[in-house]
Short mmCIF file of C-alpha atoms in Angstrom, two decimals:
data_model
loop_
_atom_site.label_atom_id
_atom_site.label_comp_id
_atom_site.label_asym_id
_atom_site.label_seq_id
_atom_site.Cartn_x
_atom_site.Cartn_y
_atom_site.Cartn_z
CA UNK A 1 -5.13 -19.67 9.77
CA UNK A 2 -1.84 -19.53 7.90
CA UNK A 3 -1.20 -17.34 4.84
CA UNK A 4 -0.03 -18.64 1.49
CA UNK A 5 3.48 -17.89 0.27
CA UNK A 6 5.32 -17.35 -2.96
CA UNK A 7 8.97 -18.27 -2.37
CA UNK A 8 11.82 -17.95 -4.85
CA UNK A 9 13.94 -21.09 -4.83
CA UNK A 10 16.86 -19.46 -6.67
CA UNK A 11 19.78 -21.68 -7.69
CA UNK A 12 20.25 -25.12 -6.05
CA UNK A 13 23.35 -23.74 -4.29
CA UNK A 14 21.04 -22.03 -1.78
CA UNK A 15 20.73 -25.40 -0.05
CA UNK A 16 24.37 -25.24 1.09
CA UNK A 17 24.90 -21.46 1.28
CA UNK A 18 24.76 -19.07 4.20
CA UNK A 19 23.62 -15.64 3.06
CA UNK A 20 20.99 -12.97 3.57
CA UNK A 21 18.30 -14.95 1.80
CA UNK A 22 18.96 -18.35 3.38
CA UNK A 23 18.97 -16.73 6.82
CA UNK A 24 15.60 -15.13 6.08
CA UNK A 25 14.03 -18.43 5.02
CA UNK A 26 15.37 -20.16 8.12
CA UNK A 27 13.60 -17.58 10.29
CA UNK A 28 10.19 -18.32 8.74
CA UNK A 29 10.26 -21.84 10.11
CA UNK A 30 11.35 -20.62 13.54
CA UNK A 31 8.86 -17.79 13.94
CA UNK A 32 5.68 -19.07 12.33
CA UNK A 33 3.16 -21.52 13.70
CA UNK A 34 4.12 -25.07 12.80
CA UNK A 35 1.81 -26.12 9.94
CA UNK A 36 -0.16 -29.33 9.91
CA UNK A 37 1.16 -29.93 6.39
CA UNK A 38 2.69 -28.07 3.44
CA UNK A 39 1.06 -28.03 0.02
CA UNK A 40 3.75 -26.96 -2.44
CA UNK A 41 3.43 -25.97 -6.10
CA UNK A 42 6.85 -26.31 -7.76
CA UNK A 43 7.96 -24.61 -10.97
CA UNK A 44 10.01 -27.73 -11.70
CA UNK A 45 6.98 -30.00 -11.94
CA UNK A 46 5.13 -29.11 -15.13
CA UNK A 47 2.09 -31.03 -16.35
CA UNK A 48 -0.86 -30.43 -18.65
CA UNK A 49 -3.28 -31.77 -16.04
CA UNK A 50 -2.98 -30.70 -12.41
CA UNK A 51 -1.03 -33.32 -10.48
CA UNK A 52 -1.50 -34.02 -6.78
CA UNK A 53 0.98 -36.25 -4.97
CA UNK A 54 -0.07 -39.21 -2.89
CA UNK A 55 3.27 -40.45 -1.61
CA UNK A 56 4.15 -42.19 1.61
CA UNK A 57 7.79 -41.01 1.68
CA UNK A 58 9.48 -38.85 -0.94
CA UNK A 59 12.70 -39.54 -2.77
CA UNK A 60 14.98 -36.53 -3.32
CA UNK A 61 15.31 -35.55 -6.99
CA UNK A 62 18.56 -33.96 -8.17
CA UNK A 63 17.21 -32.27 -11.29
CA UNK A 64 20.38 -30.28 -12.04
CA UNK A 65 23.97 -30.88 -13.05
CA UNK A 66 27.45 -29.47 -12.61
CA UNK A 67 27.12 -28.44 -8.98
CA UNK A 68 29.28 -29.34 -5.94
CA UNK A 69 29.08 -32.92 -4.70
CA UNK A 70 27.67 -31.72 -1.37
CA UNK A 71 24.36 -30.92 -3.08
CA UNK A 72 23.94 -34.50 -4.28
CA UNK A 73 24.38 -35.84 -0.77
CA UNK A 74 21.43 -33.88 0.59
CA UNK A 75 18.33 -35.89 1.43
CA UNK A 76 14.94 -34.46 2.27
CA UNK A 77 12.89 -37.55 3.27
CA UNK A 78 9.57 -35.81 3.88
CA UNK A 79 6.44 -37.89 4.19
CA UNK A 80 3.12 -37.30 2.52
CA UNK A 81 -0.31 -37.18 4.13
CA UNK A 82 -3.04 -39.15 2.40
CA UNK A 83 -5.79 -37.35 4.31
CA UNK A 84 -4.64 -33.95 2.99
CA UNK A 85 -4.34 -35.35 -0.52
CA UNK A 86 -7.95 -36.52 -0.20
CA UNK A 87 -9.04 -33.06 0.94
CA UNK A 88 -7.33 -31.51 -2.09
CA UNK A 89 -9.11 -33.98 -4.36
CA UNK A 90 -12.44 -33.03 -2.78
CA UNK A 91 -11.67 -29.33 -3.29
CA UNK A 92 -10.90 -29.91 -6.96
CA UNK A 93 -13.97 -32.08 -7.50
CA UNK A 94 -16.25 -29.47 -5.94
CA UNK A 95 -14.82 -26.78 -8.25
CA UNK A 96 -14.76 -28.90 -11.39
CA UNK A 97 -10.95 -28.82 -11.66
CA UNK A 98 -9.39 -31.72 -13.57
CA UNK A 99 -6.52 -33.48 -11.81
CA UNK A 100 -4.51 -36.68 -11.61
CA UNK A 101 -2.99 -38.31 -8.54
CA UNK A 102 0.72 -39.14 -8.70
CA UNK A 103 2.01 -41.90 -6.43
CA UNK A 104 5.67 -42.07 -7.45
CA UNK A 105 7.35 -38.70 -8.03
CA UNK A 106 9.83 -37.40 -5.48
CA UNK A 107 10.58 -33.81 -4.50
CA UNK A 108 12.47 -31.73 -7.09
CA UNK A 109 14.85 -28.97 -6.07
CA UNK A 110 12.15 -26.35 -6.47
CA UNK A 111 10.50 -28.07 -3.51
CA UNK A 112 13.27 -29.48 -1.31
CA UNK A 113 15.64 -26.50 -1.43
CA UNK A 114 12.89 -24.26 -0.03
CA UNK A 115 11.63 -26.86 2.44
CA UNK A 116 15.09 -27.72 3.72
CA UNK A 117 15.75 -24.08 4.58
CA UNK A 118 12.38 -23.45 6.24
CA UNK A 119 11.79 -26.87 7.85
CA UNK A 120 15.21 -28.59 7.91
CA UNK A 121 14.08 -31.65 9.91
CA UNK A 122 11.73 -32.83 7.14
CA UNK A 123 9.21 -33.67 9.84
CA UNK A 124 6.17 -31.89 8.34
CA UNK A 125 4.03 -33.76 5.78
CA UNK A 126 4.27 -32.45 2.22
CA UNK A 127 1.84 -32.67 -0.67
CA UNK A 128 3.61 -31.83 -3.91
CA UNK A 129 1.68 -30.09 -6.70
CA UNK A 130 2.46 -29.45 -10.35
CA UNK A 131 2.04 -26.24 -12.35
CA UNK A 132 0.79 -25.73 -15.89
CA UNK A 133 2.31 -22.77 -17.79
CA UNK A 134 -0.24 -23.25 -20.58
CA UNK A 135 -3.21 -22.32 -18.41
CA UNK A 136 -4.38 -18.73 -18.33
CA UNK A 137 -3.46 -16.73 -15.20
CA UNK A 138 -7.16 -16.80 -14.29
CA UNK A 139 -7.20 -20.59 -14.36
CA UNK A 140 -4.09 -20.82 -12.19
CA UNK A 141 -5.63 -18.37 -9.74
CA UNK A 142 -8.80 -20.46 -9.57
CA UNK A 143 -6.82 -23.60 -8.75
CA UNK A 144 -5.22 -21.80 -5.84
CA UNK A 145 -8.57 -20.33 -4.79
CA UNK A 146 -10.13 -23.79 -4.63
CA UNK A 147 -7.69 -24.66 -1.83
CA UNK A 148 -8.09 -21.61 0.38
CA UNK A 149 -10.08 -23.48 3.03
CA UNK A 150 -6.99 -25.61 3.71
CA UNK A 151 -5.36 -22.55 5.22
CA UNK A 152 -8.05 -22.53 7.95
CA UNK A 153 -6.66 -25.89 9.08
CA UNK A 154 -3.14 -24.47 9.44
CA UNK A 155 -2.01 -26.06 6.20
CA UNK A 156 0.66 -23.89 4.59
CA UNK A 157 0.39 -23.36 0.84
CA UNK A 158 3.69 -22.49 -0.84
CA UNK A 159 4.27 -21.68 -4.51
CA UNK A 160 7.94 -22.04 -5.42
CA UNK A 161 9.44 -20.25 -8.42
CA UNK A 162 10.94 -16.83 -9.11
CA UNK A 163 9.57 -13.49 -10.30
CA UNK A 164 12.67 -12.77 -12.42
CA UNK A 165 14.17 -15.98 -13.78
CA UNK A 166 16.12 -15.68 -17.02
CA UNK A 167 19.01 -18.13 -17.07
CA UNK A 168 20.33 -16.64 -20.30
CA UNK A 169 20.75 -13.21 -18.68
CA UNK A 170 22.54 -14.33 -15.50
CA UNK A 171 26.03 -13.00 -14.82
CA UNK A 172 27.45 -15.86 -12.80
CA UNK A 173 31.03 -14.57 -12.81
CA UNK A 174 30.33 -10.95 -11.94
CA UNK A 175 32.22 -9.92 -8.82
CA UNK A 176 30.08 -6.97 -7.73
CA UNK A 177 26.52 -7.55 -6.62
CA UNK A 178 24.82 -4.84 -8.67
CA UNK A 179 21.34 -5.54 -9.98
CA UNK A 180 20.22 -4.99 -13.55
CA UNK A 181 17.81 -2.07 -13.85
CA UNK A 182 15.33 -4.01 -15.97
CA UNK A 183 14.94 -6.66 -13.24
CA UNK A 184 14.30 -3.98 -10.61
CA UNK A 185 11.76 -2.22 -12.81
CA UNK A 186 9.84 -5.42 -13.41
CA UNK A 187 9.76 -6.34 -9.72
CA UNK A 188 8.73 -2.83 -8.67
CA UNK A 189 5.89 -2.90 -11.22
CA UNK A 190 4.87 -6.28 -9.86
CA UNK A 191 5.00 -5.05 -6.26
CA UNK A 192 2.68 -2.14 -7.03
CA UNK A 193 0.02 -4.26 -8.71
CA UNK A 194 0.24 -7.17 -6.26
CA UNK A 195 -0.16 -4.95 -3.20
CA UNK A 196 -3.20 -3.39 -4.88
CA UNK A 197 -4.48 -6.87 -5.83
CA UNK A 198 -4.90 -5.59 -9.37
CA UNK A 199 -5.67 -8.93 -10.99
CA UNK A 200 -6.73 -7.53 -14.35
CA UNK A 201 -3.35 -5.91 -14.85
CA UNK A 202 -1.34 -8.76 -13.33
CA UNK A 203 -3.01 -11.31 -15.56
CA UNK A 204 -1.75 -9.29 -18.55
CA UNK A 205 1.78 -8.81 -17.19
CA UNK A 206 3.34 -10.08 -20.44
CA UNK A 207 2.04 -7.07 -22.39
CA UNK A 208 1.91 -4.45 -19.61
CA UNK A 209 4.93 -4.95 -17.36
CA UNK A 210 8.24 -3.27 -18.21
CA UNK A 211 10.87 -5.73 -19.48
CA UNK A 212 8.45 -8.64 -19.15
CA UNK A 213 10.14 -10.40 -22.06
CA UNK A 214 13.44 -10.39 -20.11
CA UNK A 215 12.04 -11.12 -16.65
CA UNK A 216 9.69 -13.87 -17.80
CA UNK A 217 11.04 -15.36 -21.04
CA UNK A 218 9.02 -18.15 -22.70
CA UNK A 219 11.46 -20.79 -21.41
CA UNK A 220 11.21 -19.42 -17.87
CA UNK A 221 7.50 -18.76 -17.59
CA UNK A 222 6.99 -21.79 -15.33
CA UNK A 223 8.95 -19.99 -12.60
CA UNK A 224 6.79 -16.87 -12.62
CA UNK A 225 3.31 -18.38 -12.83
CA UNK A 226 3.29 -20.12 -9.39
CA UNK A 227 2.59 -16.69 -7.91
CA UNK A 228 -0.97 -16.89 -9.26
CA UNK A 229 -1.63 -20.15 -7.41
CA UNK A 230 -0.43 -18.56 -4.16
CA UNK A 231 -2.54 -15.43 -4.66
CA UNK A 232 -5.62 -17.46 -5.42
CA UNK A 233 -5.23 -19.34 -2.16
CA UNK A 234 -5.69 -16.01 -0.33
CA UNK A 235 -8.63 -14.72 -2.37
CA UNK A 236 -10.75 -14.53 0.79
CA UNK A 237 -8.46 -11.87 2.28
CA UNK A 238 -6.78 -10.22 -0.71
CA UNK A 239 -3.85 -8.60 1.02
CA UNK A 240 -0.20 -9.01 0.17
CA UNK A 241 3.11 -8.28 1.87
CA UNK A 242 6.55 -8.38 0.32
CA UNK A 243 8.58 -10.08 3.05
CA UNK A 244 11.93 -10.19 1.29
CA UNK A 245 13.60 -9.20 -1.96
CA UNK A 246 17.22 -9.55 -2.98
CA UNK A 247 19.10 -10.55 -6.11
CA UNK A 248 21.95 -12.81 -7.21
CA UNK A 249 23.95 -13.00 -10.44
CA UNK A 250 22.74 -9.61 -11.64
CA UNK A 251 19.03 -10.31 -11.92
CA UNK A 252 17.92 -13.60 -10.35
CA UNK A 253 15.29 -12.48 -7.85
CA UNK A 254 14.96 -13.89 -4.36
CA UNK A 255 11.54 -12.65 -3.39
CA UNK A 256 9.08 -13.91 -0.79
CA UNK A 257 5.48 -12.79 -0.86
CA UNK A 258 2.90 -13.42 1.86
CA UNK A 259 -0.75 -13.54 0.83
CA UNK A 260 -3.41 -13.35 3.53
CA UNK A 261 -2.98 -12.96 7.25
CA UNK A 262 -1.99 -15.23 10.12
CA UNK A 263 -5.05 -15.61 12.34
#
């Protein structure tokens, strides 16, 4: 059994950088059991109804602008797996979760930046999944929970986003790598309640967490909420480990959470 993961995808530049965080992500793919497939919820695919991809081979989406040309030359030609898509559909049907199947969309940078660092050969099937910021945290958790049996088949569930993601607060030109106190306070609050699996408090993070309005602004909520899908997928074990945390540009968090155990 594989755990589920919440992985910060940071800025697109991670795909061509060599730093503490990229090195950490590269080690996950080298150390962990090779998954049968990856089911990935991306903050950059928002939809009102849950979307499940059914794609033979993915195009690479460059959903950003103004970055070095090298980024636009990257391809991540992962294939899908119709049998895993069917299993996901069956999970949703059994739990009464509404969904649509998407047969055209490629992988956005919230998906391929993470996947390229962990599995650079693009030789593991991927099933791309949307997120819905308008659902309650409970509903997001339940969607993840409906998929927890996939982990028993060595299917890796990844939720890609960022716990602190406020583009308006980034300090792109700052020379020193100091981290804003408000970002640290929010992440430390989050760490405490995640490790204690305190769902009641976590589901009300917007009113209870320090500096929640800065860490998770309305226009950046889609990056935070994937963590609830990942936690739900480990509801049968309910343990959490913070595997990595670092920051860029003053407050953009690079955190990786593991939910559940490798068995």
